[in-house]
Coordinates of C-alpha atoms in Angstrom, one line a residue:
X1 CA 14.8 35.7 -22.3
X2 CA 15.5 39.3 -21.5
X3 CA 18.6 39.9 -19.4
X4 CA 18.4 41.4 -16.0
X5 CA 21.7 43.2 -16.4
X6 CA 22.6 46.0 -18.8
X7 CA 24.1 45.0 -22.2
X8 CA 27.7 46.1 -22.5
X9 CA 28.2 48.5 -25.4
X10 CA 31.7 48.0 -27.0
X11 CA 32.8 50.7 -29.5
X12 CA 34.7 48.7 -32.0
X13 CA 35.1 48.4 -35.8
X14 CA 36.4 45.2 -37.0
X15 CA 36.4 46.2 -40.7
X16 CA 39.3 48.5 -40.2
X17 CA 42.6 47.3 -38.6
X18 CA 44.4 50.7 -38.3
X19 CA 44.6 53.1 -35.4
X20 CA 42.2 52.9 -32.5
X21 CA 39.8 50.7 -34.4
X22 CA 42.4 48.1 -34.9
X23 CA 43.4 48.1 -31.2
X24 CA 39.8 47.7 -30.1
X25 CA 39.3 44.9 -32.6
X26 CA 42.4 43.2 -31.3
X27 CA 41.1 43.6 -27.7
X28 CA 37.7 42.1 -28.6
X29 CA 39.4 39.3 -30.5
X30 CA 41.6 38.5 -27.5
X31 CA 38.7 38.5 -25.1
X32 CA 36.6 36.2 -27.3
X33 CA 39.6 33.9 -27.8
X34 CA 40.1 33.6 -24.0
X35 CA 36.5 32.3 -23.6
X36 CA 36.5 28.5 -23.2
X37 CA 33.1 28.1 -25.0
X38 CA 32.8 28.3 -28.8
X39 CA 32.0 32.0 -29.5
X40 CA 31.2 34.1 -32.5
X41 CA 30.7 37.8 -33.2
X42 CA 28.0 38.4 -35.9
X43 CA 26.4 41.4 -37.5
X44 CA 22.7 42.0 -37.9
X45 CA 22.6 39.8 -41.1
X46 CA 24.4 36.9 -39.4
X47 CA 27.8 37.5 -41.0
X48 CA 30.5 36.1 -38.8
X49 CA 32.9 38.9 -38.0
X50 CA 35.1 37.1 -35.4
X51 CA 35.3 33.5 -34.1
X52 CA 37.4 32.3 -31.2
X53 CA 39.7 29.3 -31.1
X54 CA 37.1 27.1 -29.3
X55 CA 34.7 27.7 -32.2
X56 CA 37.4 26.8 -34.8
X57 CA 38.3 23.6 -32.8
X58 CA 34.7 22.5 -32.3
X59 CA 34.3 21.4 -36.0
X60 CA 37.3 19.1 -35.6
X61 CA 36.3 18.0 -32.1
X62 CA 32.8 17.0 -33.1
X63 CA 33.9 15.9 -36.6
X64 CA 31.1 18.0 -38.1
X65 CA 31.7 19.9 -41.4
X66 CA 28.7 22.0 -40.7
X67 CA 30.6 23.7 -37.9
X68 CA 33.8 24.3 -40.0
X69 CA 32.7 27.8 -40.9
X70 CA 34.8 30.8 -40.1
X71 CA 35.0 34.6 -40.4
X72 CA 32.9 35.7 -43.4
X73 CA 30.5 32.8 -43.2
X74 CA 26.9 33.2 -42.2
X75 CA 26.0 32.1 -38.7
X76 CA 22.3 31.9 -39.5
X77 CA 23.1 29.5 -42.3
X78 CA 25.1 27.4 -39.9
X79 CA 22.1 27.2 -37.6
X80 CA 19.8 26.1 -40.3
X81 CA 22.3 23.5 -41.6
X82 CA 22.1 21.9 -38.2
X83 CA 18.3 21.8 -38.1
X84 CA 15.9 23.7 -40.4
X85 CA 12.9 23.5 -38.1
X86 CA 10.5 26.1 -36.7
X87 CA 12.5 26.3 -33.5
X88 CA 15.7 27.3 -35.2
X89 CA 13.9 29.8 -37.4
X90 CA 12.5 31.3 -34.2
X91 CA 16.0 31.6 -32.7
X92 CA 17.3 33.3 -35.8
X93 CA 14.3 35.8 -35.6
X94 CA 15.2 36.4 -31.9
X95 CA 18.8 37.1 -32.8
X96 CA 17.7 39.6 -35.5
X97 CA 15.4 41.3 -32.9
X98 CA 18.4 41.4 -30.5
X99 CA 20.6 43.0 -33.1
X100 CA 17.9 45.6 -33.8
X101 CA 17.7 46.5 -30.1
X102 CA 14.2 45.0 -29.6
X103 CA 15.5 42.4 -27.1
X104 CA 18.2 42.5 -24.4
X105 CA 19.3 38.9 -24.8
X106 CA 18.7 35.5 -26.3
X107 CA 19.1 32.3 -24.3
X108 CA 18.2 28.7 -25.2
X109 CA 19.3 25.0 -24.8
X110 CA 19.6 22.9 -27.9
X111 CA 20.7 19.3 -28.7
X112 CA 23.2 18.4 -31.4
X113 CA 23.8 14.9 -32.7
X114 CA 27.6 14.3 -33.0
X115 CA 29.9 11.4 -33.6
X116 CA 30.4 11.1 -29.9
X117 CA 26.7 11.0 -29.2
X118 CA 24.0 13.6 -28.4
X119 CA 25.5 16.8 -26.9
X120 CA 23.6 19.6 -25.3
X121 CA 24.6 23.3 -25.6
X122 CA 23.4 26.5 -24.0
X123 CA 23.2 29.4 -26.5
X124 CA 23.6 32.8 -24.9
X125 CA 23.6 36.0 -27.1
X126 CA 24.0 39.6 -26.1
X127 CA 24.2 42.9 -28.1
X128 CA 27.8 44.1 -28.4
X129 CA 27.3 47.7 -29.6
X130 CA 24.8 50.2 -31.0
X131 CA 25.6 49.0 -34.6
X132 CA 23.8 45.7 -34.0
X133 CA 26.7 43.4 -33.6
X134 CA 25.9 40.3 -31.4
X135 CA 28.2 38.0 -29.4
X136 CA 27.0 34.4 -29.3
X137 CA 28.4 31.8 -26.9
X138 CA 27.8 28.0 -27.0
X139 CA 28.4 26.3 -23.7
X140 CA 28.5 22.5 -23.4
X141 CA 25.9 21.7 -20.8
X142 CA 25.5 18.0 -21.5
X143 CA 26.4 17.0 -18.0
X144 CA 23.8 19.3 -16.5
X145 CA 21.0 18.3 -18.9
X146 CA 21.7 14.6 -18.5
X147 CA 21.7 15.0 -14.7
X148 CA 18.4 16.9 -15.0
X149 CA 16.9 14.3 -17.3
X150 CA 18.1 11.5 -15.0
X151 CA 16.6 13.3 -12.0
X152 CA 13.3 13.8 -13.8
X153 CA 13.3 10.1 -14.9
X154 CA 13.9 8.9 -11.4
X155 CA 11.1 11.1 -10.1
X156 CA 8.7 9.3 -12.5
X157 CA 10.0 5.8 -12.0
X158 CA 10.2 3.2 -9.3
X159 CA 13.8 2.9 -8.0
X160 CA 13.6 -0.9 -7.5
X161 CA 12.0 -2.0 -10.8
X162 CA 12.5 1.0 -13.1
X163 CA 8.8 0.8 -13.9
X164 CA 6.6 4.0 -13.9
X165 CA 5.7 4.9 -10.3
X166 CA 2.4 5.9 -8.9
X167 CA 2.5 9.6 -10.0
X168 CA 3.8 8.8 -13.5
X169 CA 1.2 6.1 -14.0
X170 CA -1.6 8.5 -13.1
X171 CA -0.2 11.0 -15.6
X172 CA -0.1 8.3 -18.3
X173 CA -3.6 7.2 -17.6
X174 CA -4.9 10.8 -17.5
X175 CA -3.2 11.5 -20.9
X176 CA -4.7 8.4 -22.4
X177 CA -8.2 9.2 -21.1
X178 CA -7.9 12.7 -22.6
X179 CA -6.6 11.5 -26.0
X180 CA -9.0 12.5 -28.8
X181 CA -10.8 9.6 -30.5
X182 CA -9.3 7.2 -28.0
X183 CA -10.6 3.6 -27.7
X184 CA -11.6 1.8 -24.5
X185 CA -9.1 2.0 -21.7
X186 CA -8.5 -0.8 -19.2
X187 CA -6.6 -0.8 -16.0
X188 CA -5.4 -4.0 -14.3
X189 CA -4.5 -4.0 -10.6
X190 CA -2.3 -6.9 -9.6
X191 CA -1.5 -7.9 -6.0
X192 CA 0.8 -10.9 -5.3
X193 CA -0.8 -13.5 -3.0
X194 CA 1.5 -14.3 0.0
X195 CA 4.1 -11.6 -0.7
X196 CA 4.2 -10.6 3.0
X197 CA 5.1 -14.2 3.9
X198 CA 8.1 -14.0 1.5
X199 CA 9.3 -10.8 3.1
X200 CA 8.7 -12.1 6.7
X201 CA 10.4 -15.5 6.2
X202 CA 13.1 -14.9 3.6
X203 CA 13.9 -11.2 4.2
X204 CA 13.4 -7.9 2.3
X205 CA 16.3 -8.5 0.0
X206 CA 14.7 -11.7 -1.4
X207 CA 11.4 -9.8 -1.5
X208 CA 13.1 -7.1 -3.6
X209 CA 14.5 -9.7 -6.0
X210 CA 11.0 -11.1 -6.4
X211 CA 9.6 -7.7 -7.3
X212 CA 12.2 -7.2 -9.9
X213 CA 11.6 -10.6 -11.4
X214 CA 7.8 -9.9 -11.4
X215 CA 8.4 -6.6 -13.2
X216 CA 10.4 -8.4 -15.9
X217 CA 7.8 -11.1 -16.3
X218 CA 4.8 -8.8 -16.5
X219 CA 6.5 -6.4 -18.9
X220 CA 7.3 -9.4 -21.2
X221 CA 3.6 -10.4 -21.3
X222 CA 2.2 -7.0 -22.3
X223 CA 1.4 -5.7 -25.7
X224 CA 3.6 -3.0 -27.1
X225 CA 1.0 -0.3 -26.5
X226 CA 0.5 -1.2 -22.8
X227 CA 2.4 0.2 -19.8
X228 CA 3.3 -1.8 -16.6
X229 CA 3.9 0.3 -13.5
X230 CA 4.4 -0.3 -9.8
X231 CA 2.3 1.5 -7.2
X232 CA 4.3 0.3 -4.2
X233 CA 4.9 -2.9 -2.2
X234 CA 3.7 -5.9 -4.3
X235 CA 1.0 -3.9 -6.2
X236 CA 1.4 -3.5 -9.9
X237 CA -0.9 -1.6 -12.4
X238 CA -1.1 -2.2 -16.1
X239 CA -2.5 0.5 -18.4
X240 CA -4.0 -1.1 -21.4
X241 CA -4.7 1.2 -24.3
X242 CA -7.5 0.5 -26.8
X243 CA -8.6 -2.4 -24.7
X244 CA -12.1 -3.5 -23.7
X245 CA -13.2 -5.9 -21.0
X246 CA -12.6 -9.0 -23.1
X247 CA -9.2 -7.9 -24.0
X248 CA -8.4 -7.0 -20.4
X249 CA -9.5 -10.4 -19.2
X250 CA -7.3 -12.1 -21.9
X251 CA -4.3 -10.0 -20.6
X252 CA -5.2 -10.9 -17.0
X253 CA -5.0 -14.6 -18.0
X254 CA -1.6 -14.0 -19.6
X255 CA -0.4 -12.3 -16.4
X256 CA -1.6 -15.2 -14.2
X257 CA 0.3 -17.6 -16.5
X258 CA 3.5 -15.8 -15.6
X259 CA 3.1 -17.3 -12.1
X260 CA 3.0 -20.9 -13.4
X261 CA 6.7 -21.0 -13.4
X262 CA 8.2 -21.1 -9.9
X263 CA 10.2 -18.2 -8.6
X264 CA 13.8 -18.9 -7.5
X265 CA 14.0 -17.1 -4.1
X266 CA 17.4 -17.7 -2.5
X267 CA 17.8 -21.4 -2.4
X268 CA 14.1 -22.0 -2.6
X269 CA 11.9 -22.6 -5.6
X270 CA 8.6 -21.0 -4.7
X271 CA 5.2 -21.0 -6.4
X272 CA 3.1 -17.9 -6.0
X273 CA -0.3 -16.7 -7.3
X274 CA -1.8 -13.3 -8.1
X275 CA -5.1 -11.6 -7.6
X276 CA -6.2 -9.2 -10.4
X277 CA -8.8 -6.5 -10.5
X278 CA -10.0 -5.1 -13.8
X279 CA -11.7 -1.7 -14.5
X280 CA -12.5 -0.2 -17.9
X281 CA -13.4 3.1 -19.3
X282 CA -15.6 3.0 -22.4
X283 CA -14.7 5.0 -25.5
X284 CA -16.9 8.0 -24.7
X285 CA -16.9 7.8 -20.9
X286 CA -15.6 10.7 -18.8
X287 CA -13.6 9.2 -15.9
X288 CA -10.6 10.3 -13.9
X289 CA -7.4 8.3 -13.5
X290 CA -7.8 8.1 -9.8
X291 CA -11.3 6.7 -10.2
X292 CA -10.2 4.0 -12.7
X293 CA -7.3 2.8 -10.5
X294 CA -9.5 2.9 -7.4
X295 CA -12.2 0.7 -9.1
X296 CA -9.5 -1.8 -10.3
X297 CA -8.2 -1.8 -6.7
X298 CA -11.7 -2.6 -5.4
X299 CA -12.0 -5.4 -7.9
X300 CA -8.6 -6.8 -6.9
X301 CA -9.7 -6.9 -3.2
X302 CA -12.9 -8.7 -4.3
X303 CA -10.8 -11.3 -6.2
X304 CA -8.6 -11.8 -3.2
X305 CA -11.6 -12.1 -0.9
X306 CA -13.1 -14.7 -3.1
X307 CA -10.2 -17.0 -2.5
X308 CA -7.1 -15.4 -4.1
X309 CA -5.6 -16.3 -7.5
X310 CA -8.7 -14.9 -9.2
X311 CA -9.7 -12.2 -11.6
X312 CA -12.6 -9.9 -10.9
X313 CA -14.1 -7.2 -13.1
X314 CA -15.2 -4.0 -11.3
X315 CA -19.0 -3.5 -10.9
X316 CA -20.8 -0.6 -9.2
X317 CA -21.9 -2.9 -6.3
X318 CA -18.3 -3.1 -5.2
X319 CA -18.1 0.7 -4.7
X320 CA -21.5 0.7 -2.9
X321 CA -20.2 -1.9 -0.5
X322 CA -17.1 0.2 0.3
X323 CA -19.2 3.3 0.7
X324 CA -21.4 1.3 3.2
X325 CA -18.3 0.2 5.1
X326 CA -17.0 3.7 5.3
X327 CA -20.4 4.9 6.6
X328 CA -20.6 2.1 9.2
X329 CA -17.0 2.8 10.3
X330 CA -18.0 6.5 11.0
X331 CA -21.1 5.4 12.8
X332 CA -19.1 2.9 14.9
X333 CA -17.0 5.7 16.3
X334 CA -20.2 7.4 17.3
X335 CA -21.6 4.2 18.8
X336 CA -18.6 3.9 21.1
X337 CA -18.9 7.5 22.2
X338 CA -22.7 7.5 22.5
X339 CA -23.2 4.2 24.4
X340 CA -24.8 2.2 21.6
X341 CA -22.7 -0.9 22.3
X342 CA -24.0 -3.6 24.7
X343 CA -22.6 -6.8 26.0
X344 CA -24.4 -10.2 25.9
X345 CA -23.1 -13.0 28.0
X346 CA -23.0 -16.7 27.2
X347 CA -22.8 -19.1 30.2
X348 CA -19.8 -21.5 30.5
X349 CA -20.4 -24.9 32.0
X350 CA -18.0 -26.7 34.3
X351 CA -18.4 -30.3 33.0
X352 CA -17.1 -32.3 36.0
X353 CA -19.7 -30.7 38.3
X354 CA -22.4 -29.5 35.8
X355 CA -22.3 -26.0 37.4
X356 CA -22.2 -22.7 35.5
X357 CA -18.8 -21.3 36.3
X358 CA -18.5 -18.2 34.2
X359 CA -19.6 -16.3 31.1
X360 CA -18.3 -15.2 27.8
X361 CA -18.8 -11.5 27.0
X362 CA -20.0 -10.9 23.4
X363 CA -20.3 -7.4 22.1
X364 CA -23.4 -6.2 20.2
X365 CA -24.2 -2.9 18.5
X366 CA -27.7 -1.5 19.2
X367 CA -27.8 0.5 15.9
X368 CA -30.5 3.2 16.0
X369 CA -31.7 2.3 12.4
X370 CA -30.6 -1.3 11.7
X371 CA -31.3 -2.8 15.1
X372 CA -29.1 -5.2 17.0
X373 CA -26.0 -6.0 15.0
X374 CA -23.8 -9.1 15.6
X375 CA -20.0 -8.8 15.8
X376 CA -19.5 -10.1 12.3
X377 CA -21.3 -6.9 11.0
X378 CA -18.8 -4.5 12.5
X379 CA -15.8 -6.1 14.1
X380 CA -14.0 -6.5 10.8
X381 CA -14.7 -2.9 10.0
X382 CA -13.3 -1.9 13.3
X383 CA -10.1 -3.8 12.6
X384 CA -9.7 -2.3 9.1
X385 CA -10.3 1.3 10.4
X386 CA -8.1 1.2 13.5
X387 CA -11.0 1.3 16.0
X388 CA -10.7 -2.2 17.4
X389 CA -8.4 -1.1 20.2
X390 CA -10.8 1.6 21.6
X391 CA -13.6 -0.9 21.1
X392 CA -11.8 -3.6 23.1
X393 CA -11.0 -1.1 25.8
X394 CA -14.7 -0.4 26.1
X395 CA -15.5 -4.1 26.3
X396 CA -12.9 -4.6 29.0
X397 CA -14.2 -1.8 31.0
X398 CA -17.9 -2.8 30.7
X399 CA -17.2 -6.5 31.3
X400 CA -15.2 -5.7 34.4
X401 CA -17.9 -3.3 35.7
X402 CA -20.7 -5.9 35.2
X403 CA -18.7 -8.7 36.7
X404 CA -18.0 -6.6 39.8
X405 CA -21.7 -5.8 40.1
X406 CA -22.6 -9.5 39.9
X407 CA -20.1 -10.3 42.6
X408 CA -21.6 -7.7 44.9
X409 CA -25.0 -9.3 44.2
X410 CA -23.7 -12.8 45.3
X411 CA -22.9 -14.1 41.7
X412 CA -19.1 -14.7 41.7
X413 CA -18.7 -15.3 38.0
X414 CA -15.6 -15.3 36.0
X415 CA -15.8 -13.3 32.8
X416 CA -13.5 -13.2 29.8
X417 CA -12.8 -10.9 26.9
X418 CA -11.2 -11.7 23.5
X419 CA -8.3 -9.5 22.6
X420 CA -7.7 -8.8 19.0
X421 CA -4.3 -9.2 17.4
X422 CA -4.2 -5.4 16.7
X423 CA -4.7 -4.6 20.4
X424 CA -2.2 -7.3 21.3
X425 CA 0.4 -5.7 19.1
X426 CA 0.1 -2.2 20.6
X427 CA 2.0 -3.2 23.8
X428 CA -0.7 -1.5 25.9
X429 CA -2.6 -4.6 26.7
X430 CA -1.4 -5.1 30.3
X431 CA -2.0 -1.5 31.2
X432 CA -5.5 -1.5 29.6
X433 CA -6.4 -4.6 31.6
X434 CA -5.1 -3.0 34.8
X435 CA -7.0 0.2 34.2
X436 CA -10.3 -1.8 33.6
X437 CA -9.9 -3.8 36.8
X438 CA -9.0 -0.8 38.9
X439 CA -11.9 1.3 37.6
X440 CA -14.4 -1.6 38.4
X441 CA -12.7 -2.6 41.7
X442 CA -12.6 -6.2 40.4
X443 CA -10.2 -8.9 41.5
X444 CA -8.0 -10.0 38.6
X445 CA -9.0 -13.6 39.1
X446 CA -12.4 -12.8 37.8
X447 CA -11.1 -12.0 34.3
X448 CA -10.0 -14.3 31.4
X449 CA -8.3 -12.9 28.3
X450 CA -8.2 -14.8 25.0
X451 CA -6.1 -14.5 21.9
X452 CA -6.6 -16.6 18.9
X453 CA -4.1 -19.3 18.0
X454 CA -3.1 -17.5 14.8
X455 CA -2.5 -14.1 16.5
X456 CA -0.3 -15.8 19.2
X457 CA 1.7 -17.6 16.5
X458 CA 2.4 -14.3 14.7
X459 CA 4.6 -13.1 17.6
X460 CA 5.1 -15.9 20.2
X461 CA 7.8 -14.0 22.1
X462 CA 5.6 -11.0 22.6
X463 CA 2.7 -13.2 23.5
X464 CA 4.7 -15.1 26.1
X465 CA 5.9 -11.8 27.7
X466 CA 2.5 -10.2 28.0
X467 CA 0.8 -13.5 29.0
X468 CA 3.3 -13.9 31.8
X469 CA 2.7 -10.4 33.1
X470 CA -1.1 -10.9 33.1
X471 CA -0.9 -14.3 34.9
X472 CA 1.5 -12.9 37.5
X473 CA -1.1 -10.2 38.1
X474 CA -3.8 -12.9 38.6
X475 CA -5.5 -12.6 35.2
X476 CA -6.1 -15.9 33.5
X477 CA -5.1 -16.3 29.8
X478 CA -6.7 -18.5 27.2
X479 CA -5.7 -19.5 23.6
X480 CA -8.8 -19.4 21.5
X481 CA -9.9 -21.2 18.3
X482 CA -7.2 -23.9 18.8
X483 CA -7.4 -26.4 15.9
X484 CA -8.3 -23.8 13.2
X485 CA -4.7 -22.8 12.5
X486 CA -1.2 -24.3 12.2
X487 CA 0.8 -22.9 15.0
X488 CA 3.6 -25.2 16.2
X489 CA 3.4 -27.3 19.4
X490 CA 6.7 -25.9 20.5
X491 CA 5.2 -22.4 20.6
X492 CA 2.2 -23.7 22.4
X493 CA 4.1 -25.3 25.3
X494 CA 6.2 -22.1 25.7
X495 CA 3.1 -19.8 26.0
X496 CA 2.1 -19.3 29.7
X497 CA -1.7 -19.8 29.2
X498 CA -4.1 -21.6 31.5
X499 CA -7.0 -22.4 29.1
X500 CA -7.0 -24.0 25.7
X501 CA -10.2 -23.3 23.8
X502 CA -11.1 -25.8 21.1
X503 CA -12.3 -24.4 17.8
X504 CA -16.0 -25.0 17.1
X505 CA -15.2 -26.9 13.9
X506 CA -13.9 -29.8 15.9
X507 CA -17.2 -30.4 17.8
X508 CA -19.2 -29.7 14.6
X509 CA -17.3 -32.5 12.9
X510 CA -18.8 -35.1 15.3
X511 CA -22.1 -34.9 13.3
X512 CA -20.6 -36.4 10.2
X513 CA -17.3 -38.0 11.2
X514 CA -17.8 -38.8 14.8
X515 CA -14.9 -41.1 15.4
X516 CA -12.3 -38.9 13.7
X517 CA -13.6 -35.7 15.4
X518 CA -13.7 -37.5 18.8
X519 CA -10.1 -38.6 18.3
X520 CA -9.0 -35.0 17.5
X521 CA -10.9 -33.6 20.5
X522 CA -9.3 -36.2 22.8
X523 CA -5.9 -35.4 21.4
X524 CA -6.3 -31.7 22.1
X525 CA -7.7 -32.4 25.6
X526 CA -4.7 -34.6 26.3
X527 CA -2.3 -31.9 25.0
X528 CA -3.9 -29.3 27.2
X529 CA -3.6 -31.5 30.3
X530 CA 0.0 -32.2 29.5
X531 CA 0.7 -28.5 29.3
X532 CA -1.1 -27.9 32.6
X533 CA -4.0 -26.2 30.9
X534 CA -7.8 -26.7 31.1
X535 CA -9.8 -27.4 27.9
X536 CA -12.9 -25.5 26.9
X537 CA -14.9 -26.6 23.9
X538 CA -17.2 -24.2 22.2
X539 CA -20.1 -24.7 19.8
X540 CA -21.9 -27.5 21.8
X541 CA -25.3 -27.6 20.1
X542 CA -26.8 -31.0 21.0
X543 CA -27.1 -33.3 24.0
X544 CA -25.0 -35.9 22.3
X545 CA -22.1 -33.4 21.7
X546 CA -22.3 -32.4 25.4
X547 CA -22.2 -36.0 26.5
X548 CA -19.2 -36.7 24.2
X549 CA -17.0 -33.8 25.3
X550 CA -17.7 -34.7 29.0
X551 CA -16.8 -38.3 28.2
X552 CA -13.6 -37.1 26.5
X553 CA -12.4 -35.2 29.6
X554 CA -13.0 -31.6 28.6
X555 CA -13.1 -29.3 31.5
X556 CA -15.5 -26.6 30.3
X557 CA -18.1 -26.2 27.5
X558 CA -20.3 -23.6 26.0
X559 CA -22.8 -23.5 23.1
X560 CA -26.4 -23.0 22.2
X561 CA -27.4 -26.3 23.8
X562 CA -26.2 -25.0 27.1
X563 CA -27.4 -21.4 26.7
X564 CA -27.5 -18.7 24.1
X565 CA -25.9 -15.3 24.7
X566 CA -28.2 -13.0 26.7
X567 CA -28.3 -9.5 28.1
X568 CA -26.8 -9.0 31.5
X569 CA -30.2 -8.3 33.1
X570 CA -31.5 -11.8 32.1
X571 CA -28.5 -13.7 33.4
X572 CA -29.6 -13.8 37.2
X573 CA -33.0 -15.4 36.3
X574 CA -31.4 -17.9 33.9
X575 CA -28.9 -18.9 36.6
X576 CA -31.6 -19.3 39.2
X577 CA -33.4 -21.6 36.8
X578 CA -30.3 -23.7 36.0
X579 CA -28.7 -24.3 39.4
X580 CA -26.9 -21.1 40.3
X581 CA -23.2 -20.3 40.2
X582 CA -20.0 -22.1 41.1
X583 CA -16.6 -20.3 41.1
X584 CA -14.2 -21.4 38.5
X585 CA -12.6 -20.2 35.3
X586 CA -14.8 -19.2 32.3
X587 CA -14.0 -17.7 29.0
X588 CA -15.0 -14.8 26.8
X589 CA -14.6 -13.8 23.2
X590 CA -15.2 -10.6 21.4
X591 CA -16.0 -12.0 18.0
X592 CA -18.2 -15.0 18.5
X593 CA -21.8 -14.8 17.3

């Protein structure tokens, strides 16, 4: 590269050692000898006119006869003896141009294999005088180059597993997709089932050990032409070159087999499974790396959604489903803002008296094109897209407003709203409930809040703290879907809740296994009483089921046999036809159909 500083011009003549010429030559020789890097002075033809002590020592230091050349030898020949390749020929040409005054400097890094390993040197050449003599220095820059190479390697690889990282994987896939005359390319997207549980129960250090072990196992099962990389977390991607769908499925089966052997995690021996998505690019298809990885990711989620420990090949319908979800998510935000959401209310029956004591608020979406949508059509999307909290705030506000309006009309119902785990985790639950009650001017005793058994079990201490604040304020709290999960009884008795709501699967079981289901219901009812809680059974759909839960001592019941959910405007007439209202505690859910 051209130098940015003027080239020093030294008036010397090393061919004569008398008079002024000799003194200048001695001066130059002394200067060169003082330089720590191997240095030579050459003429335009490459003849070595002077060499310093470092150059002389380098041949012995590196034990390389090719470098044991001194004054009178040809520097260009030395270069070619090290490597007679186009690069070195180009450097020689550049040095000749420098000697002729057509360049101001020559600079380059080069590698040299030595008995002590690969060494890197920086060649720097400048013109010494008008006669075309050139000074060439060779600085050992091995440490710098190795540091740069290590830094570049680290930038392309995952620090935990040493596998290619996300950026490097995409580069590799892009390179393969652009390779001329390539074959089919497959990408496998792997996600460990239950990895979060390992981190949460055994700690991140054990989780990191698991990831390193996985990286080793997966790398051992690939073909030599394949590349295993880690995107992050427990997500691994395998680039399979010259591999069609059948080959990718065979590899996926091999990867699944790596999980047959238990993982030693701390003192535990744990069995895990993996969900795998497969996406392929045919030989002549034009596809981007990001598209291929995205498609494999979608297929992986489909495999996980189908029950985990499965392999799913990408198909266009998976992308269409995602696009539809994105569209619905955007529309849902507009629905919240534009008043397209409505609440339906399902009556709750007080079994000892037979009176209606409250209602359960159920959100619906009055979609302008698709009609009335049930919660199952949009609540999961709201949870995935971070909109469940504003959605729940709207439900709280509307349910409180409607309940206050009924009370002013002489219908003192108790209404409840289900709170999602996402809202529960924000820490704003108590404040949001207070705001809804204050805006509606509703007494807190008219509201019941429910959290599912599983969401309570995720963080029982936080649940206990927030439940206690709500109950102190007068708002009743219920644990929903009890019997569908596996939370411990010790956690249940420590949670300050007033209502235990039995999962509908318990009452549904009475149709086929009546005695066993009845025993389970009786046990939960007894547990609720022992904890000072009332029991509410949902999903009552027949007269026989209603009679059974009344006989078993349940406090409250709801279901299609009692009443279906209905718009708020229809509830007064329904109540008039079914015996009016009696004040007690009802229940409400956000997600029920």
